[in-house]
PDB file of C-alpha atoms and ligand atoms in Angstrom:
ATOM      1  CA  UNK A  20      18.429  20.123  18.537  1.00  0.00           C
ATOM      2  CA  UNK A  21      17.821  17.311  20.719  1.00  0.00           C
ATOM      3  CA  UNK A  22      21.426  16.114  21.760  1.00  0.00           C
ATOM      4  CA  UNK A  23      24.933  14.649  20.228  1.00  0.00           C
ATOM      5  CA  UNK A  24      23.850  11.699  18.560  1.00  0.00           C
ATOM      6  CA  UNK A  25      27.287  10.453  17.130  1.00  0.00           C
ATOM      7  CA  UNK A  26      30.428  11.826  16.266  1.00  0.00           C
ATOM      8  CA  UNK A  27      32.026  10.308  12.887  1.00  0.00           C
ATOM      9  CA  UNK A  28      35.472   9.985  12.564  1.00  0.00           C
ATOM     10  CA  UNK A  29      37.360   9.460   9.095  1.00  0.00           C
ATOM     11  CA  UNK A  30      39.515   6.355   9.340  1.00  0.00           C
ATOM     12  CA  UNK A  31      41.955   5.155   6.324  1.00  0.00           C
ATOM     13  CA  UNK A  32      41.649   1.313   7.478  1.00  0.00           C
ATOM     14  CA  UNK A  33      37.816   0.323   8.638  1.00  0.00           C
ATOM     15  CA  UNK A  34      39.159  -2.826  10.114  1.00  0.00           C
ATOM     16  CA  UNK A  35      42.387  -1.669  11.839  1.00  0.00           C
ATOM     17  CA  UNK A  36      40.259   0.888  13.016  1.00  0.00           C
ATOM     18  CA  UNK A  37      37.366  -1.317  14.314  1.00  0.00           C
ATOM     19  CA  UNK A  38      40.084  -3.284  16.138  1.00  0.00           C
ATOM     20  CA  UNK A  39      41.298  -0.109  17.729  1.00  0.00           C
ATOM     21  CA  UNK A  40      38.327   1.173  18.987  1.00  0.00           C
ATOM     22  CA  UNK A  41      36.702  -2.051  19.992  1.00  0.00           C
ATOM     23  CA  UNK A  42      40.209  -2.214  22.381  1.00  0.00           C
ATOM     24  CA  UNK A  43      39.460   1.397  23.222  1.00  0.00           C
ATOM     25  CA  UNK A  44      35.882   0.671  23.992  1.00  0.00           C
ATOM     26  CA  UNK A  45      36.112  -2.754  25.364  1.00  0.00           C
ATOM     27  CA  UNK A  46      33.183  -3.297  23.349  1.00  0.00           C
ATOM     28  CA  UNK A  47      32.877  -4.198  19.454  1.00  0.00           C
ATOM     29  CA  UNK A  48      31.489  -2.271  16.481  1.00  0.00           C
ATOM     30  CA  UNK A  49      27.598  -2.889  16.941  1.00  0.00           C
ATOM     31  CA  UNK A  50      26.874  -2.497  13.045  1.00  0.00           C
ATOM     32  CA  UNK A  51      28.233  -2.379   9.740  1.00  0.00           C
ATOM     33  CA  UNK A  52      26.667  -0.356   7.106  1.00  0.00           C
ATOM     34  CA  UNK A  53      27.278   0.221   3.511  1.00  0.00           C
ATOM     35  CA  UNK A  54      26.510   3.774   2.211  1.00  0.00           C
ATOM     36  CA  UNK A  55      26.965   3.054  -1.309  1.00  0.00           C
ATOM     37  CA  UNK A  56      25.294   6.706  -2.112  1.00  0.00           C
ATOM     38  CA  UNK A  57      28.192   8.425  -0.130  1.00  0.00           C
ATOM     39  CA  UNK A  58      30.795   6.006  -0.525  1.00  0.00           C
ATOM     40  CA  UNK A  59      31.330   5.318   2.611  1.00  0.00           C
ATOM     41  CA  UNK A  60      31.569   1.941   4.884  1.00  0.00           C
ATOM     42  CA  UNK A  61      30.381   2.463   8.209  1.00  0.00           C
ATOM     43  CA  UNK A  62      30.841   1.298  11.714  1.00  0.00           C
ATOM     44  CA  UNK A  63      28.901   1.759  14.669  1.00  0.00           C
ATOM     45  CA  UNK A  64      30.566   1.815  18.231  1.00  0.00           C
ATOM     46  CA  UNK A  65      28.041   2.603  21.529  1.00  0.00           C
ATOM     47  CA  UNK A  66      29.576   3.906  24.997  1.00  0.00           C
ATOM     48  CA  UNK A  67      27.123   4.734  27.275  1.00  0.00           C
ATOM     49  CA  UNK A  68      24.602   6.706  25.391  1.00  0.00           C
ATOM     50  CA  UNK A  69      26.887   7.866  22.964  1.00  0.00           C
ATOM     51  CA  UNK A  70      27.761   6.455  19.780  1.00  0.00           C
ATOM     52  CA  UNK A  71      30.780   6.869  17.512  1.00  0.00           C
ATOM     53  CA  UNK A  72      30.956   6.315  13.782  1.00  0.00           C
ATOM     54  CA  UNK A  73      34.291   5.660  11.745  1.00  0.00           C
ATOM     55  CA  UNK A  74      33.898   6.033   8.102  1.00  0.00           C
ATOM     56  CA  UNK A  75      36.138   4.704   5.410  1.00  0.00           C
ATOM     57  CA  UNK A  76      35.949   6.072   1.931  1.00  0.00           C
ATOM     58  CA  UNK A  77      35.166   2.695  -0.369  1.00  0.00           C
ATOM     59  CA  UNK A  78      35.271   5.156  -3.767  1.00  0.00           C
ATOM     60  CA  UNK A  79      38.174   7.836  -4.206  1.00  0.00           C
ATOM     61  CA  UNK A  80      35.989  10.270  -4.770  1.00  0.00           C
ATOM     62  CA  UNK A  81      34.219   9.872  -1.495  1.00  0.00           C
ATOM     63  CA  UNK A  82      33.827  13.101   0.661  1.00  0.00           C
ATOM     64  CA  UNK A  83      35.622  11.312   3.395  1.00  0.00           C
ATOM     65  CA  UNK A  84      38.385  10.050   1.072  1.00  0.00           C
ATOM     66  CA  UNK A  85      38.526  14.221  -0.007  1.00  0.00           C
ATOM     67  CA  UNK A  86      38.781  14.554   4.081  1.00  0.00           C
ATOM     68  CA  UNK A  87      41.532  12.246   4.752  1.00  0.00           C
ATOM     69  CA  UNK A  88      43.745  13.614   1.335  1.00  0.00           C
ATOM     70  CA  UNK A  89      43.305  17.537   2.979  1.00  0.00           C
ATOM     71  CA  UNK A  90      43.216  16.771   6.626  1.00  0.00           C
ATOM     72  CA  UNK A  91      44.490  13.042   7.427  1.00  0.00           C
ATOM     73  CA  UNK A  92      42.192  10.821   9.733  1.00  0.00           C
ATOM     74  CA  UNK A  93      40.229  12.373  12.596  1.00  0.00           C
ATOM     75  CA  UNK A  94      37.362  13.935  14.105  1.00  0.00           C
ATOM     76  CA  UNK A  95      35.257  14.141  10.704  1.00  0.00           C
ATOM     77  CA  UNK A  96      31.606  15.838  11.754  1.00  0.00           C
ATOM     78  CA  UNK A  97      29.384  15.867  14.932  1.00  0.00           C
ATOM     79  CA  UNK A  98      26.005  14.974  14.348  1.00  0.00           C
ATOM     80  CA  UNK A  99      22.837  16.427  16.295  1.00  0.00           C
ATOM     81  CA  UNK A 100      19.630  14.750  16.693  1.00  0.00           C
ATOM     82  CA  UNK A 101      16.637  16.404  15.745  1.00  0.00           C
ATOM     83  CA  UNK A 102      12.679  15.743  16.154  1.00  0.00           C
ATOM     84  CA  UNK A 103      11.806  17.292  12.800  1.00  0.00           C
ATOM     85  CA  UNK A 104      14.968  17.729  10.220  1.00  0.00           C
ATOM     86  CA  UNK A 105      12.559  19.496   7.678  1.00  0.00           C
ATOM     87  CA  UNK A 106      11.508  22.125  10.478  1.00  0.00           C
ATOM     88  CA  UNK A 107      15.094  22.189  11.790  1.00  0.00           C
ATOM     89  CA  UNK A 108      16.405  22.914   8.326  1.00  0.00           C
ATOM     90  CA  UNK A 109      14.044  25.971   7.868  1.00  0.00           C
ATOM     91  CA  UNK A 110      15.065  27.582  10.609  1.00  0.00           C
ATOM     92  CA  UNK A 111      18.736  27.083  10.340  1.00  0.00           C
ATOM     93  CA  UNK A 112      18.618  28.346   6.642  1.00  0.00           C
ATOM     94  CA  UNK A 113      16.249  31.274   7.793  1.00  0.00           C
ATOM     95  CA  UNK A 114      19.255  31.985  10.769  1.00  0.00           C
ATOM     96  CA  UNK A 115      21.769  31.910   7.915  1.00  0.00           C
ATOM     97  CA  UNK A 116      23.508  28.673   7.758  1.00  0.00           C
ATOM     98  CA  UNK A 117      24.496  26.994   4.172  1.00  0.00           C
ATOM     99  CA  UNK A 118      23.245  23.830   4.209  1.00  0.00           C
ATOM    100  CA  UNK A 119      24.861  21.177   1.718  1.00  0.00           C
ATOM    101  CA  UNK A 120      21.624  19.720   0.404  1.00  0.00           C
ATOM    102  CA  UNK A 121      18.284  21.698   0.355  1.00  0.00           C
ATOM    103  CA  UNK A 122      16.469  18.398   0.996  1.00  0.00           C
ATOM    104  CA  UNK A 123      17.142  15.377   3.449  1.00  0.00           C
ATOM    105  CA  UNK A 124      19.582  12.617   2.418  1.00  0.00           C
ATOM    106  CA  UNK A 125      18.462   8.829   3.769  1.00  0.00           C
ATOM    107  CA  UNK A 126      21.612   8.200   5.843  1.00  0.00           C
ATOM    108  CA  UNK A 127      23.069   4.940   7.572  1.00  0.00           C
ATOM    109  CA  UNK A 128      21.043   3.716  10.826  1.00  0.00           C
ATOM    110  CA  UNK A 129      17.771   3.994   9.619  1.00  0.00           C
ATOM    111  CA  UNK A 130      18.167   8.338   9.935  1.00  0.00           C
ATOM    112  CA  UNK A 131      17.318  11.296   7.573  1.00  0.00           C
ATOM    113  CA  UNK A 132      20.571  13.601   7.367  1.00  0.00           C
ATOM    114  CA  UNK A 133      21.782  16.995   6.230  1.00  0.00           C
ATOM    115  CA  UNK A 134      25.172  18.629   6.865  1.00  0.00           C
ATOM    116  CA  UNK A 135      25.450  22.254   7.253  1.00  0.00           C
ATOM    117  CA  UNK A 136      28.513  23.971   5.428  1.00  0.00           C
ATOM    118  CA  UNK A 137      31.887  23.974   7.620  1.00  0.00           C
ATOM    119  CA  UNK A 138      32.173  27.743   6.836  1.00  0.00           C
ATOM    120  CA  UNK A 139      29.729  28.926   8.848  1.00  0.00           C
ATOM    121  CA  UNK A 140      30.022  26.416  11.857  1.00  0.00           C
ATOM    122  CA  UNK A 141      34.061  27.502  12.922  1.00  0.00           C
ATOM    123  CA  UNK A 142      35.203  24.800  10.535  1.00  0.00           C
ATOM    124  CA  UNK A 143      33.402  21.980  12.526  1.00  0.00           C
ATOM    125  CA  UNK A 144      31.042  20.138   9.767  1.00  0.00           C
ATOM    126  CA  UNK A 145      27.447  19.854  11.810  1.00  0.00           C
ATOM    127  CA  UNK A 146      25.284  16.786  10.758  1.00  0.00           C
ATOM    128  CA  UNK A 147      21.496  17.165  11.334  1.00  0.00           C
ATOM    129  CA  UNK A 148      19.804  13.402  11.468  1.00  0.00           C
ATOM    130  CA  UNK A 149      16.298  12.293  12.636  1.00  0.00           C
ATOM    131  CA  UNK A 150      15.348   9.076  12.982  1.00  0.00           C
ATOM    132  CA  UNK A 151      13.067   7.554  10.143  1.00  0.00           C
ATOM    133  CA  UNK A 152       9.582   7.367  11.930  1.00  0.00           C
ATOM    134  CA  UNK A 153       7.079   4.336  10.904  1.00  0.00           C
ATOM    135  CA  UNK A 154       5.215   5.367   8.269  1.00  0.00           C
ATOM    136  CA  UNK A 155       6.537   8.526   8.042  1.00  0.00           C
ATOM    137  CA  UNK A 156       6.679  10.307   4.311  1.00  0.00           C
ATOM    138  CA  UNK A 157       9.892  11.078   3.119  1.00  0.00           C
ATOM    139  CA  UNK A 158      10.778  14.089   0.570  1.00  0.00           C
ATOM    140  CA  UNK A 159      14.913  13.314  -0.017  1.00  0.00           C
ATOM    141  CA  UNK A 160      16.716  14.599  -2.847  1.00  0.00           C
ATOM    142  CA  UNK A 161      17.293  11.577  -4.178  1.00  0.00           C
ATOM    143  CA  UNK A 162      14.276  10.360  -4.638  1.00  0.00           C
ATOM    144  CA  UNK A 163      12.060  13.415  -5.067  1.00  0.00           C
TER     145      UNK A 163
HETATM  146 CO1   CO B   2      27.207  10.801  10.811  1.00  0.00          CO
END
């Protein structure tokens, strides 16, 4: 584990939201992404080094619209950078975490994700990503 790369935070409203944090921030969203996979719009905010992400569910069956149903808006997962996810998976499964996908997921900003199960991180969902390297070959679960 490298550092924080983002924390996400589940928003009902992506543009109230954007408004809110841009005034917050004093500085805009920096992207917009669509995670059609996940159903989930995304916006990127940067302070500093540190970047947030608000989600908005786009499908109601969207993880984050499951989130905001059981648990309103709010802190929704903190997300780690990692050199190597694959490695970094291994030895989290061998160390006895639950991971919710046994291979990477291609995520928004150009990353390779996985989330570990809540359960056994005190209730805090933990997002692995690495940054898609040039040329790199990618094994994801969705496309083999
Ligand atoms: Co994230």
């Amino acid at each position: 584990m490298n550092k924080i790369e983002h924390i996400g935070i589940a928003v009902k409203d992506l543009e109230l939201s954007c408004g809110l944090y841009e005034k917050l921030l004093g500085a805009p969203a920096y992207k917009r992404e669509l995670v059609a996979s996940e159903g989930v719009s995304a916006a990127f905010f940067k302070t500093g080094d540190n970047k947030i992400e608000l989600l908005a569910a786009i499908t109601g069956d969207s993880a984050i619209a499951d989130f905001i149903r059981n648990k309103g808006e709010g802190v929704h997962h903190i997300a780690f950078d990692v050199t190597d996810i694959y490695a970094e998976m291994e030895r989290l499964r061998n160390n006895g975490f639950v991971l919710l996908s046994s291979e990477p997921k291609a995520g928004a900003d150009h990353k390779l994700i996985c989330f570990l199960h809540p359960k056994g991180t005190n209730g805090v969902l933990i997002e692995l990503c690495q940054e898609i390297n040039e040329g790199q070959e990618i094994r994801t679960e969705s496309n083999g």
